[in-house]
Tab-separated table of C-alpha atoms in Angstrom:
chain	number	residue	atom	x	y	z
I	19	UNK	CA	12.257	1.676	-4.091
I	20	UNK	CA	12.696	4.489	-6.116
I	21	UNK	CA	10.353	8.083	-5.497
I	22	UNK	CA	9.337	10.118	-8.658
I	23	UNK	CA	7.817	13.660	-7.654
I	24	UNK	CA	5.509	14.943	-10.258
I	25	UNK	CA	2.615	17.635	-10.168
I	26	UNK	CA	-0.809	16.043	-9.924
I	27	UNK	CA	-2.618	13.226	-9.123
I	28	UNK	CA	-2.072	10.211	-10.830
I	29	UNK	CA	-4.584	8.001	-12.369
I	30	UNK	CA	-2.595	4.831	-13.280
I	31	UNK	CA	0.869	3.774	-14.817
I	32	UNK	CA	2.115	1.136	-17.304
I	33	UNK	CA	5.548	-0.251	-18.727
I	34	UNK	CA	6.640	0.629	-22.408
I	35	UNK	CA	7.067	-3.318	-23.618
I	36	UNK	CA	9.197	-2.225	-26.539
I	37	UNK	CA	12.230	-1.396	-24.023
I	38	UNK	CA	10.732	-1.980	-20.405
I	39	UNK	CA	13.116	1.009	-19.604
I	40	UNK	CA	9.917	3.821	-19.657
I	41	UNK	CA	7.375	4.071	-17.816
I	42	UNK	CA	3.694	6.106	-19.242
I	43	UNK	CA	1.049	7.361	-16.264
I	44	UNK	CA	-1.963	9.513	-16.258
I	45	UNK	CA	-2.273	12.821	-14.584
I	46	UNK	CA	-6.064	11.792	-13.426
I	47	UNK	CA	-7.998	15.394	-13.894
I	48	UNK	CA	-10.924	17.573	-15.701
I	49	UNK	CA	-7.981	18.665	-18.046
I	50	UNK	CA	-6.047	15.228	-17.673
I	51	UNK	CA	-2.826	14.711	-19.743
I	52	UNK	CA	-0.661	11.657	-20.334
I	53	UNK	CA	3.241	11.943	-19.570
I	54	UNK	CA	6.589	9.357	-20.284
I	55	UNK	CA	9.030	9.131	-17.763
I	56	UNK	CA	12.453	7.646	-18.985
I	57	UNK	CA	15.227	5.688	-16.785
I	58	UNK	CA	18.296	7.507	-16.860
I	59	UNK	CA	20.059	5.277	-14.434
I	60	UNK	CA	19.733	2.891	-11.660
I	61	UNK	CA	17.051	4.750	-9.194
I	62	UNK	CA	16.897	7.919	-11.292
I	63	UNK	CA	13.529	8.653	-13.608
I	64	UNK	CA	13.274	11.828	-16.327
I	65	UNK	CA	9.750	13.211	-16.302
I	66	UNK	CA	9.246	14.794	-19.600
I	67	UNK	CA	8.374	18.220	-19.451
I	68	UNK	CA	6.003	18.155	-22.247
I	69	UNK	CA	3.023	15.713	-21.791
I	70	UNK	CA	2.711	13.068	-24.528
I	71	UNK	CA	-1.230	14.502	-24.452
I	72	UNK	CA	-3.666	16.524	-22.746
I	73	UNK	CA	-6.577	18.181	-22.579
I	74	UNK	CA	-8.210	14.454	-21.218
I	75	UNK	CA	-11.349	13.913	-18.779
I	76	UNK	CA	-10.411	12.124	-15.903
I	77	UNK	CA	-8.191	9.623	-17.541
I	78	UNK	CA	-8.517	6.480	-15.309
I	79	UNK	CA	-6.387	3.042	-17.515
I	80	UNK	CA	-3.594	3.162	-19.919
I	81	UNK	CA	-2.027	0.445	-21.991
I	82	UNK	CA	0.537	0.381	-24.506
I	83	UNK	CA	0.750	-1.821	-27.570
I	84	UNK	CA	3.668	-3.181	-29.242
I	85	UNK	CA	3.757	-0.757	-31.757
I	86	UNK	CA	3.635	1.715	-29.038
I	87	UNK	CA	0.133	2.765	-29.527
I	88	UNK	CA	-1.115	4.222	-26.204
I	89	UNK	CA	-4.714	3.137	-25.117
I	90	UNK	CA	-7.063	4.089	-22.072
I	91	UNK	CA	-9.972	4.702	-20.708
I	92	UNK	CA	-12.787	7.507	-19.190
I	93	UNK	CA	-15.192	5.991	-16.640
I	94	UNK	CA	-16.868	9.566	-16.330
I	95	UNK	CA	-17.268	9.701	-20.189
I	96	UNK	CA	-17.857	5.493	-20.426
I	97	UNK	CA	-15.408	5.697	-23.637
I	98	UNK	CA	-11.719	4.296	-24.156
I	99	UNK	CA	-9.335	5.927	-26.252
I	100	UNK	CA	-6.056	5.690	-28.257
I	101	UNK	CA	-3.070	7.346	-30.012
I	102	UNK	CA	-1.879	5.599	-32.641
I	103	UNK	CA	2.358	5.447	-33.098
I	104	UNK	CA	4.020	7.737	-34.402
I	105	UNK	CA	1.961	9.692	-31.421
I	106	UNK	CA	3.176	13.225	-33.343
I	107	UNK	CA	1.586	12.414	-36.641
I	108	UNK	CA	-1.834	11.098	-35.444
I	109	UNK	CA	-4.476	12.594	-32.836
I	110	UNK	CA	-6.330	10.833	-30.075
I	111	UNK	CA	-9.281	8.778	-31.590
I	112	UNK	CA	-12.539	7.426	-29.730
I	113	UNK	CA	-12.814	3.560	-30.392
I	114	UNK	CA	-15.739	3.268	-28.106
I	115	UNK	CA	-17.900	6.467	-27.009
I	116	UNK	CA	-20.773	3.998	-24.854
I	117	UNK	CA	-20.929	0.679	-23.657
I	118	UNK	CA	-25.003	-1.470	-23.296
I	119	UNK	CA	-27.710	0.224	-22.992
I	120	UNK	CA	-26.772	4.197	-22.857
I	121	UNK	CA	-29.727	4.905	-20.930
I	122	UNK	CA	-27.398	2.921	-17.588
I	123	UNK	CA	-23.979	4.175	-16.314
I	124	UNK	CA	-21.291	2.307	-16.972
I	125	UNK	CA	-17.435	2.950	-15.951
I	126	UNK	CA	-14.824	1.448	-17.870
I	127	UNK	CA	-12.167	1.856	-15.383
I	128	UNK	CA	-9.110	-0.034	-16.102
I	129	UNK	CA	-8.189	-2.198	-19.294
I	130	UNK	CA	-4.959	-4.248	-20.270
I	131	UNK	CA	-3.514	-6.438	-23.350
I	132	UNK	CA	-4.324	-9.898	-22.513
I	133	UNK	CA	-1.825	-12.937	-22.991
I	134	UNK	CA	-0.721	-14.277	-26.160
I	135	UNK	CA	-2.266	-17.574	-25.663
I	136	UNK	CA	-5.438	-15.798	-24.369
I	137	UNK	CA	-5.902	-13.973	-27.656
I	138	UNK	CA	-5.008	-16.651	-29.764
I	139	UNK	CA	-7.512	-18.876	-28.568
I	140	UNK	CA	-10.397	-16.079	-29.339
I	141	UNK	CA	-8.809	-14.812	-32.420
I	142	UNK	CA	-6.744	-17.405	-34.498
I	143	UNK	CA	-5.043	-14.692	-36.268
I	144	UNK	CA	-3.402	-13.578	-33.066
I	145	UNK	CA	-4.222	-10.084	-33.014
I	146	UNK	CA	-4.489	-9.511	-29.915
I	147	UNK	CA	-7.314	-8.039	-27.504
I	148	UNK	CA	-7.424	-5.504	-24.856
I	149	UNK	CA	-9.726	-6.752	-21.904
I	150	UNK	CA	-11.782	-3.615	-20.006
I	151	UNK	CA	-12.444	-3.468	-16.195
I	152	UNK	CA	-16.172	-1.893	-15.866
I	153	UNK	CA	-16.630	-1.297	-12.457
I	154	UNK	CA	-20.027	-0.050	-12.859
I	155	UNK	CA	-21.587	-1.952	-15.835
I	156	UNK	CA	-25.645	-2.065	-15.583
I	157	UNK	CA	-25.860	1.241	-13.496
I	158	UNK	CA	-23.473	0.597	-10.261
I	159	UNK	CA	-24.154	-2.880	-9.516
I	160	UNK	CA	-22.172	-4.918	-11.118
I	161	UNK	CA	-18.964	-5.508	-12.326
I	162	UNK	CA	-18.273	-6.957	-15.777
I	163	UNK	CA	-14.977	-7.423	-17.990
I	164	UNK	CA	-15.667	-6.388	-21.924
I	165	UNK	CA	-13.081	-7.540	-24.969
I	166	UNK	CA	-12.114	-4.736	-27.302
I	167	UNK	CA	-10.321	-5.841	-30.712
I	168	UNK	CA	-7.142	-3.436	-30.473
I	169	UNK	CA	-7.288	-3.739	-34.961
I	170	UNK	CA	-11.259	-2.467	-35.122
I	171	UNK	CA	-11.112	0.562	-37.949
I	172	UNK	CA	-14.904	1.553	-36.378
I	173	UNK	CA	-14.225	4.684	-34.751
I	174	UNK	CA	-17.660	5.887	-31.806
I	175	UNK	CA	-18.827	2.617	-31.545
I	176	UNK	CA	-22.099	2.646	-28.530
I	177	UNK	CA	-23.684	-0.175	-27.486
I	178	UNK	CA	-20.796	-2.088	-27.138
I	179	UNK	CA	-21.752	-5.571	-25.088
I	180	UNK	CA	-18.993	-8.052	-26.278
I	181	UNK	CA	-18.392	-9.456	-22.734
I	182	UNK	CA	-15.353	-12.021	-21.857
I	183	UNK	CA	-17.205	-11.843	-17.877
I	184	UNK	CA	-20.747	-10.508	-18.063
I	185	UNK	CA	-22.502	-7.833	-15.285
I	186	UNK	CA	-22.129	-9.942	-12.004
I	187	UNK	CA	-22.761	-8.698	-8.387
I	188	UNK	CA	-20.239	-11.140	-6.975
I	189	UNK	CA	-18.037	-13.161	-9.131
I	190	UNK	CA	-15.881	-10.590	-9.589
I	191	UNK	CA	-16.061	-8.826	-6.421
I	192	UNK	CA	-18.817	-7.463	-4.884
I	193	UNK	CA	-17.503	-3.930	-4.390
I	194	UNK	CA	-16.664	-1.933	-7.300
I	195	UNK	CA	-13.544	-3.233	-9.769
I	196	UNK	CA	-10.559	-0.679	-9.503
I	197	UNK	CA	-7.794	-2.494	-11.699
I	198	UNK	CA	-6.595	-5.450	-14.022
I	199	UNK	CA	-3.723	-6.394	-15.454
I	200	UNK	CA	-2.212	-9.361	-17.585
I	201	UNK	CA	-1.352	-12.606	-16.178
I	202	UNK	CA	0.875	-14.564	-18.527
I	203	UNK	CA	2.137	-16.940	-17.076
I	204	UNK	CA	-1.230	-18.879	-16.289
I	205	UNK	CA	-2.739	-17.390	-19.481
I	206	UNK	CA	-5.268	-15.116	-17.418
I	207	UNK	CA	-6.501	-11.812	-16.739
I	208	UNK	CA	-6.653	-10.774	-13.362
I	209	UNK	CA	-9.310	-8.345	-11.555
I	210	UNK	CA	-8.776	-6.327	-8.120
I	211	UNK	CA	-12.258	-4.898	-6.402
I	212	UNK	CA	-12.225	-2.148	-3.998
I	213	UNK	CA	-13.073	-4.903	-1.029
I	214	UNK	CA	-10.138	-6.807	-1.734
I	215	UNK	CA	-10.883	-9.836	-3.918
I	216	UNK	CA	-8.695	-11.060	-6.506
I	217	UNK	CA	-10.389	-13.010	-9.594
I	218	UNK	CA	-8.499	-14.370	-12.392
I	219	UNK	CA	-10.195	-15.184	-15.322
I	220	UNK	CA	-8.983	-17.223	-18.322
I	221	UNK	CA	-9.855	-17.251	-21.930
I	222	UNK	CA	-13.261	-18.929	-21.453
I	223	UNK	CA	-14.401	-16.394	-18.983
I	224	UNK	CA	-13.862	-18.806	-16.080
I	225	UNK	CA	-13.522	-17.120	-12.488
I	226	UNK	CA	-11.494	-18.304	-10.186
I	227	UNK	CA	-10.427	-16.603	-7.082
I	228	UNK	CA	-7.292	-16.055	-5.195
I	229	UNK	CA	-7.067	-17.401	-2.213
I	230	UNK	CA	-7.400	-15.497	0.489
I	231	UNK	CA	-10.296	-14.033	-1.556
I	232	UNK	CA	-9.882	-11.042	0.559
I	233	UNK	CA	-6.265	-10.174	1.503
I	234	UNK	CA	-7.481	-7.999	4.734
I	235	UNK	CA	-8.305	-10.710	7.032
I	236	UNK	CA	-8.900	-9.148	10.276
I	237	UNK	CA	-12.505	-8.202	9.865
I	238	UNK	CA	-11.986	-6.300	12.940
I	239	UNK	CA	-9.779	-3.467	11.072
I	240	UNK	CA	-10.295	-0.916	8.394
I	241	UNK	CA	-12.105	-1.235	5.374
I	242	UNK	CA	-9.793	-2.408	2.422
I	243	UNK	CA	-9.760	-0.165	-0.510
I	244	UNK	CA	-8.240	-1.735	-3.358
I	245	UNK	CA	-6.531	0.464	-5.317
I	246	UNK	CA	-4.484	-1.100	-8.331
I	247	UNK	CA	-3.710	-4.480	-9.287
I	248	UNK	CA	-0.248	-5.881	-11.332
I	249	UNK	CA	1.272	-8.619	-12.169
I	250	UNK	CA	5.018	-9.855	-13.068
I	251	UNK	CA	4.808	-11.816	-16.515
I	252	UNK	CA	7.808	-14.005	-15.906
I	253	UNK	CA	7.071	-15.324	-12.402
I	254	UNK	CA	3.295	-14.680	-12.089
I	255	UNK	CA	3.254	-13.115	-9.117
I	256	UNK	CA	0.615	-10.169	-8.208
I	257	UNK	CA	1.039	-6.922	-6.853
I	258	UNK	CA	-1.608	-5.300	-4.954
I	259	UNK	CA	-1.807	-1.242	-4.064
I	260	UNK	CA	-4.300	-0.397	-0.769
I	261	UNK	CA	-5.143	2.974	-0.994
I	262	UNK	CA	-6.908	2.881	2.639
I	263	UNK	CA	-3.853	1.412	4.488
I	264	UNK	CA	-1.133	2.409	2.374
I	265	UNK	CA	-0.218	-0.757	1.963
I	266	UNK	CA	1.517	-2.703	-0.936
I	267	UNK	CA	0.770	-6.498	-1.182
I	268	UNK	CA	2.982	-9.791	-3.028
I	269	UNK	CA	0.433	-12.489	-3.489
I	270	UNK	CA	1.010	-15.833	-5.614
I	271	UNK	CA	-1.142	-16.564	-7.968
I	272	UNK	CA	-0.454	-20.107	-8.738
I	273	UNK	CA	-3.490	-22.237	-9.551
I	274	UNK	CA	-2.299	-25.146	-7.548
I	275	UNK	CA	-2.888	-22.930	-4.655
I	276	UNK	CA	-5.722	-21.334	-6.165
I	277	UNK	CA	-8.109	-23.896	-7.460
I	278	UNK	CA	-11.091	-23.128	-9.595
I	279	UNK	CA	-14.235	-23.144	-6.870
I	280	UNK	CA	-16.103	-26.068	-9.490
């Protein structure tokens, strides 16, 4: 593996598609920026100097379109974000400033493009949509997985309720949600919770979980704390980051293994 020092605390990373050769991550802070780091060679990373933007609250999610239009999210603020390509000649927008009832704190905490197929079934023109990891939607009890239309033109939307998984307590983990990430190869979305269970959900909002539904299986250890979630889109296999144990988990996601519980 390959270490990149930088100055800060991170809040999450992504892969440029348009060349998988960059990589984008958050500096997670009050005064929060967004930086590119570029492969120069085999095991050697350039961090540019000059963040991409800044001047962010707590930036927790980041995405990036095919056009190279970066997206993320604020679970302080409840509000997800973007900068539209060419980043120089646009400024950051607000595509959603509150999400249900403002009156109850929710946390958009993660969100990620979901799979052609996926999209295509919900949208026949094959736009495209971003799904968003709320890991406290309905105050802090629930978890709950929104669908935001990446084309939208309405700028501050609040209220916003359009659900792929609705508030649950348990279906998607009964701790708080902490990642997701794209899952092409089955056509799925899948969901890491701070106790450890893995839910992938397809494009009818169908749960199912990955067996074992909790990866820590000695109940007589620490507490898991599920920290991020990816997964590889060729091969379909997840990668899970412990932030408790330091740990770094391969698990396969294949449905034959992993059978719907109905």
């Amino acid at each position: 593996y390959t270490v990149v020092k930088v100055n800060g605390p991170i809040g999450t990373v992504t892969v440029d598609p348009r060349d998988n050769q960059t990589i984008f991550f958050t500096m997670d802070a009050t005064a929060g920026s967004i930086f590119r780091a570029t492969r120069t060679s085999s095991g050697n990373w350039t961090v540019d100097a000059t963040p991409i933007i800044t001047g962010l609250d707590r930036p927790s999610g980041l995405a990036v379109a095919a056009d190279g239009t970066l997206w993320w999210t604020h679970d302080y603020t409840q509000a997800i974000m973007r900068l539209q390509w060419p980043w120089n000649t646009h400024v950051a927008e607000t595509v959603i400033s509150g999400f249900g009832d403002p009156a109850i704190d929710d946390d958009p905490i993660d969100l990620t493009f979901v799979p052609d197929s996926f999209a295509k079934f919900i949208d026949p023109t094959g736009l495209g949509l971003i799904a968003v990891a709320d890991r406290g939607s309905d105050g802090d009890a629930s978890n709950a997985i929104y669908l935001v239309d990446p084309a939208t033109t309405e700028l501050n939307q609040t209220n916003y309720s359009r659900f792929l998984v609705e508030p649950t307590t348990s279906t998607l983990g009964a701790d708080n949600l902490n990642g997701i990430a794209a899952l092409p190869k089955y056509g799925e979305v899948i969901t890491m919770s701070q106790d450890g269970w893995l839910t992938a959900v397809n494009k009818d909002g169908v749960c199912r979980n990955i067996w074992p539904a909790t990866l820590w299986a000695d109940l007589t250890g620490p507490t898991p704390s599920g920290a991020a979630v990816a997964a590889d889109p060729s091969s379909g296999k997840i990668w899970v980051a412990d932030d408790l144990l330091d740990e770094l988990w391969s698990v396969d996601a294949n449905p034959a293994l992993n059978p719907s519980p109905d």
